[in-house]
mmCIF file of C-alpha atoms in Angstrom:
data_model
loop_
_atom_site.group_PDB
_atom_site.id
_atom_site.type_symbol
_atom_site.label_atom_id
_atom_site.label_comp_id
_atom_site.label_asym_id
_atom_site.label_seq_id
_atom_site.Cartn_x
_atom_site.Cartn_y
_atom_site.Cartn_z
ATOM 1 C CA UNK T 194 0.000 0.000 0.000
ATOM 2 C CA UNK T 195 0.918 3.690 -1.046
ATOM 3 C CA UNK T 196 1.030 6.552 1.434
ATOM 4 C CA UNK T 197 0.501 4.590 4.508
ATOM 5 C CA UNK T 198 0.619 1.785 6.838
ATOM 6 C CA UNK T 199 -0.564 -1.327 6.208
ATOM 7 C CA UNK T 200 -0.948 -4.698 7.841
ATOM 8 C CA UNK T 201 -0.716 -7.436 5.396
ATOM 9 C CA UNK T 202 -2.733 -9.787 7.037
ATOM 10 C CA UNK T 203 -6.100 -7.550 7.419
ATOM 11 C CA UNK T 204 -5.290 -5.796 3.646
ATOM 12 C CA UNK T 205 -3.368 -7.916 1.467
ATOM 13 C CA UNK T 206 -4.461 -6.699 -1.561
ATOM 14 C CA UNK T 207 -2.305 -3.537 -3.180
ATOM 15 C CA UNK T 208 -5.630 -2.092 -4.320
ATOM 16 C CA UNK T 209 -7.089 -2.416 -0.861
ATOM 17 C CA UNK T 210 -7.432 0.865 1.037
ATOM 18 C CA UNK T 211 -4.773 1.648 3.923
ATOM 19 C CA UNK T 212 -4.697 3.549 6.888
ATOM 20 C CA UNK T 213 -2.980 7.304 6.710
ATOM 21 C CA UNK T 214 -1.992 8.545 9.943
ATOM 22 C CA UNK T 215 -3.325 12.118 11.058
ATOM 23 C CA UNK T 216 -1.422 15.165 10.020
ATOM 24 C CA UNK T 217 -0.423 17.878 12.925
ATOM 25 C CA UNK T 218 -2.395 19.515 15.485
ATOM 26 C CA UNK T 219 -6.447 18.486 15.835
ATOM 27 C CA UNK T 220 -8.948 21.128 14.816
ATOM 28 C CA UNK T 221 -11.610 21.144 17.223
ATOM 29 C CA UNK T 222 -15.049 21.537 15.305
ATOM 30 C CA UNK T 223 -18.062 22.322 17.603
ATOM 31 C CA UNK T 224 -20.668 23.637 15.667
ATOM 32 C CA UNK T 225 -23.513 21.273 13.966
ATOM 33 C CA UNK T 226 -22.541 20.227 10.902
ATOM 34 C CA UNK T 227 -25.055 21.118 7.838
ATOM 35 C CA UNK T 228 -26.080 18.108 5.792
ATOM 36 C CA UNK T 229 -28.055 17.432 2.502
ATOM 37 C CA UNK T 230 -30.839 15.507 4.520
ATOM 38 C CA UNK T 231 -31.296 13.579 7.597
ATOM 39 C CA UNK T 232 -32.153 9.774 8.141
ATOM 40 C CA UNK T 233 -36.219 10.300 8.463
ATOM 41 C CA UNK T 234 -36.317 7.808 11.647
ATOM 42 C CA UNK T 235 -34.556 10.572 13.191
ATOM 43 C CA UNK T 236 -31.989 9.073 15.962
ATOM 44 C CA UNK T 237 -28.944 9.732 13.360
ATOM 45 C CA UNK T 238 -28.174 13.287 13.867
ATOM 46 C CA UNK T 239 -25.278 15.503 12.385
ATOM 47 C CA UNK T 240 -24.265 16.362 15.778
ATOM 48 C CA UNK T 241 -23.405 13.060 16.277
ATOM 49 C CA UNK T 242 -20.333 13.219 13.522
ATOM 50 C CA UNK T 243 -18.787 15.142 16.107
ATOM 51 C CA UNK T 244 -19.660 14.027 19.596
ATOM 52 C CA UNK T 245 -16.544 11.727 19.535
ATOM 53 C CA UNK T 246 -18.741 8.673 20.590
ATOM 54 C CA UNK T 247 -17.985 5.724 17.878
ATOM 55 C CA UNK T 248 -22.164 4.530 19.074
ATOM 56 C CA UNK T 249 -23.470 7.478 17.264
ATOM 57 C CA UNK T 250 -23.752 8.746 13.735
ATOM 58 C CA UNK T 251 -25.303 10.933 11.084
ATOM 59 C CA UNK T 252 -26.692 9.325 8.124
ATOM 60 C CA UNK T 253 -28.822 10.784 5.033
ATOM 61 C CA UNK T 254 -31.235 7.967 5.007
ATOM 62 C CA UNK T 255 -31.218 7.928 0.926
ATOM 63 C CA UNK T 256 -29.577 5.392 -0.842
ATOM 64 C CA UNK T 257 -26.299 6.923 -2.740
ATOM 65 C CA UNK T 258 -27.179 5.825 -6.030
ATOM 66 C CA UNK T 259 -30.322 7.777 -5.954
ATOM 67 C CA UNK T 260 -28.534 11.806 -5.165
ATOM 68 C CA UNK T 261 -25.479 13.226 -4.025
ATOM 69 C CA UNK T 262 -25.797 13.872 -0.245
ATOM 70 C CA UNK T 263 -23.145 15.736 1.915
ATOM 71 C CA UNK T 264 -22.129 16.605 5.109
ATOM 72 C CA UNK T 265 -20.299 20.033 5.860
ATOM 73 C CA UNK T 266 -18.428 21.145 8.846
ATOM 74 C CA UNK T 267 -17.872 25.010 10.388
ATOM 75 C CA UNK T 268 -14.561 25.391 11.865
ATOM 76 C CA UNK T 269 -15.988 29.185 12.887
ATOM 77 C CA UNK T 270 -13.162 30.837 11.278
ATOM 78 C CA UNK T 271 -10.940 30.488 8.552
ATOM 79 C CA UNK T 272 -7.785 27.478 9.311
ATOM 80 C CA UNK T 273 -5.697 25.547 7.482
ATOM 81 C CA UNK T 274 -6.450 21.622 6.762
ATOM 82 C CA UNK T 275 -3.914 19.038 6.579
ATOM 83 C CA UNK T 276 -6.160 16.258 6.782
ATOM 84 C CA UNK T 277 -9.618 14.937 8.191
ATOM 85 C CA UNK T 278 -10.400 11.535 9.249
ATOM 86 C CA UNK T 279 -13.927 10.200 8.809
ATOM 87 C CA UNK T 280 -14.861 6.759 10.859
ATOM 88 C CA UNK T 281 -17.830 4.308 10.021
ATOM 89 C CA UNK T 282 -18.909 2.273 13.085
ATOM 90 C CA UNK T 283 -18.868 -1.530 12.175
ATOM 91 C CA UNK T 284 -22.853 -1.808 12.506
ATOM 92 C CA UNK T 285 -23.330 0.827 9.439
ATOM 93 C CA UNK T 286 -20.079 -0.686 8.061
ATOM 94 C CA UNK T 287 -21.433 -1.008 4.577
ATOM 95 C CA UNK T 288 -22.682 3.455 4.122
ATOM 96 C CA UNK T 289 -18.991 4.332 3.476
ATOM 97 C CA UNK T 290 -19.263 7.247 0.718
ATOM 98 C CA UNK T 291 -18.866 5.409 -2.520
ATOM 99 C CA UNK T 292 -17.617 8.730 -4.744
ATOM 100 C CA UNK T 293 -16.305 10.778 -2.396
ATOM 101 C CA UNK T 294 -15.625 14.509 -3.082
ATOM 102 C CA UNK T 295 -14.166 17.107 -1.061
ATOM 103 C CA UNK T 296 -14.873 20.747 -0.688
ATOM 104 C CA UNK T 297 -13.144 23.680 1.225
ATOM 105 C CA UNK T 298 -14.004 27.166 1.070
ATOM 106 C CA UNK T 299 -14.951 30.474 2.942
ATOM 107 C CA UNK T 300 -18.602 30.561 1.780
ATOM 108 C CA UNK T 301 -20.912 28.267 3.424
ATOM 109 C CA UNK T 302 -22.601 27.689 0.232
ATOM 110 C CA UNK T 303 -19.728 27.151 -2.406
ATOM 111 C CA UNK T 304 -16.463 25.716 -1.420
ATOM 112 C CA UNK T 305 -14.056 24.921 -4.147
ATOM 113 C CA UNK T 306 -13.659 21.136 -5.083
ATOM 114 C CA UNK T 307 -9.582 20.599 -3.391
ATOM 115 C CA UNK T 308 -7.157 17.731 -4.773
ATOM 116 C CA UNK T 309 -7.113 15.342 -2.441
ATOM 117 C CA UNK T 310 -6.438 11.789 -1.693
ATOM 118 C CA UNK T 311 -9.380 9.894 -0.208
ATOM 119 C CA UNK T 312 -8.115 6.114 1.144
ATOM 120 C CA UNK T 313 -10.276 4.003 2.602
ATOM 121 C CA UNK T 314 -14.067 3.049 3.708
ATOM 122 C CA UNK T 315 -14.810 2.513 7.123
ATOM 123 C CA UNK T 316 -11.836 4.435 8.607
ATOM 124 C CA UNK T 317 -11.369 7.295 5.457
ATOM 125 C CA UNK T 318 -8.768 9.811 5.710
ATOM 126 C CA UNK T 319 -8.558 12.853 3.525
ATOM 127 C CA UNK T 320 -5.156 14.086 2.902
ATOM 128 C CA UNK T 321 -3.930 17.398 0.715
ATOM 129 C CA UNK T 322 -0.624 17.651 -1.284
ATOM 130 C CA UNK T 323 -0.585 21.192 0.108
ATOM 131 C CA UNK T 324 -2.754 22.247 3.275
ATOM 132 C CA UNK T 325 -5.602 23.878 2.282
ATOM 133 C CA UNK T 326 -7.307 27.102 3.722
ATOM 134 C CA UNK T 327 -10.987 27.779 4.711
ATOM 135 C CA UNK T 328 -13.999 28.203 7.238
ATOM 136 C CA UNK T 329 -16.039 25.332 5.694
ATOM 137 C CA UNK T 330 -15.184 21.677 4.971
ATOM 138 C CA UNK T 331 -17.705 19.842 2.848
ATOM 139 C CA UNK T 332 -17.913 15.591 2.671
ATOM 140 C CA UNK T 333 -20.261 15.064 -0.572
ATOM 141 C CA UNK T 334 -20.767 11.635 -1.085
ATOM 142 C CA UNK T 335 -21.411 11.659 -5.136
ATOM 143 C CA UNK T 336 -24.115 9.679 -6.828
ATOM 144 C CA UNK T 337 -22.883 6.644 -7.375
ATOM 145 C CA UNK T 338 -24.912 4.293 -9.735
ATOM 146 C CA UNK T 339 -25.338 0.325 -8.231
ATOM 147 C CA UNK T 340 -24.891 2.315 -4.716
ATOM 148 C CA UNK T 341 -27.991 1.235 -2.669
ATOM 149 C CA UNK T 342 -26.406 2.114 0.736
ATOM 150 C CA UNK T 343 -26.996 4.954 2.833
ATOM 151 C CA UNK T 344 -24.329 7.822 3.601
ATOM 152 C CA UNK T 345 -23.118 7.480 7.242
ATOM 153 C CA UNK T 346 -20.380 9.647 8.912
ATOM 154 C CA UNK T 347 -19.898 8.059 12.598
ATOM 155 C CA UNK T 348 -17.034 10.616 13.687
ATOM 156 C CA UNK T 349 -15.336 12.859 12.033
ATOM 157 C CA UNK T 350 -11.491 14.368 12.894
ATOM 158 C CA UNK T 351 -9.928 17.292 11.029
ATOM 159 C CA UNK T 352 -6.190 17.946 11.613
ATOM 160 C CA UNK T 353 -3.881 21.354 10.866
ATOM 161 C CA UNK T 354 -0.108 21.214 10.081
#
């Protein structure tokens, strides 16, 4: 595996996803996320992507091959992002984004698509070639034809240089 660490008996296959460690200092992120929709049973919350409690989640209740659905985080000011860390709790295992497209920006409502590198499913880590800068950190999960599981975010971990 590229870019990582990877233990050979849990990932033995090169195209199999590996584990990035975090990059630098944590950002801490305390205000409700914003998401594309909420799970319509309602005991998956956005709040919970950031409660650091690997029991709760937010998902969008809507299958991924059906819309693009994303979840967007307000650091409350403008800081630079080395890297984010998004982590799937085994019971929802399977609503890992598919197509997964990042977003940073100033404006709440248009970020700027960033190059990243997106490994992994139920542990995914974001990484940039070069930090990025901006208020507003946006998760879309794109439609994804065949995908007929939900998008789920269990906790999610943003780091600065």
């Amino acid at each position: 595996c590229v870019g990582g660490t990877c233990d050979p008996a849990t990932k033995p296959a090169a195209t199999q996803a590996c584990t990035v460690p975090p990059v630098g200092t944590q950002i801490p992120i305390t205000i409700t996320p914003t998401v594309s929709g909420t799970n319509p049973g309602g005991r998956e919350l956005p709040a919970y992507a950031i409660d650091n409690d690997p029991n709760t989640v937010w998902t969008n209740g809507v299958r991924q091959d059906a819309a693009d659905a994303f979840i967007q985080f307000d650091a409350g000011q403008e800081v630079t992002f080395a890297s984010a860390v998004f982590t799937v709790p085994a019971t929802w295992a399977n609503d890992y984004a598919r197509t997964p497209q990042v977003y940073v920006g100033n404006n709440a409502n248009a970020g700027s698509v960033v190059a990243s590198t997106v490994s992994g499913t139920t542990t995914m880590t974001v990484t940039f070639p070069t930090p990025v800068k901006g208020r507003y950190f946006r998760l879309t999960a794109k439609r994804t034809a065949g995908a007929q599981n939900w998008f789920t975010v269990g906790d999610a971990k943003f780091y600065k240089p």
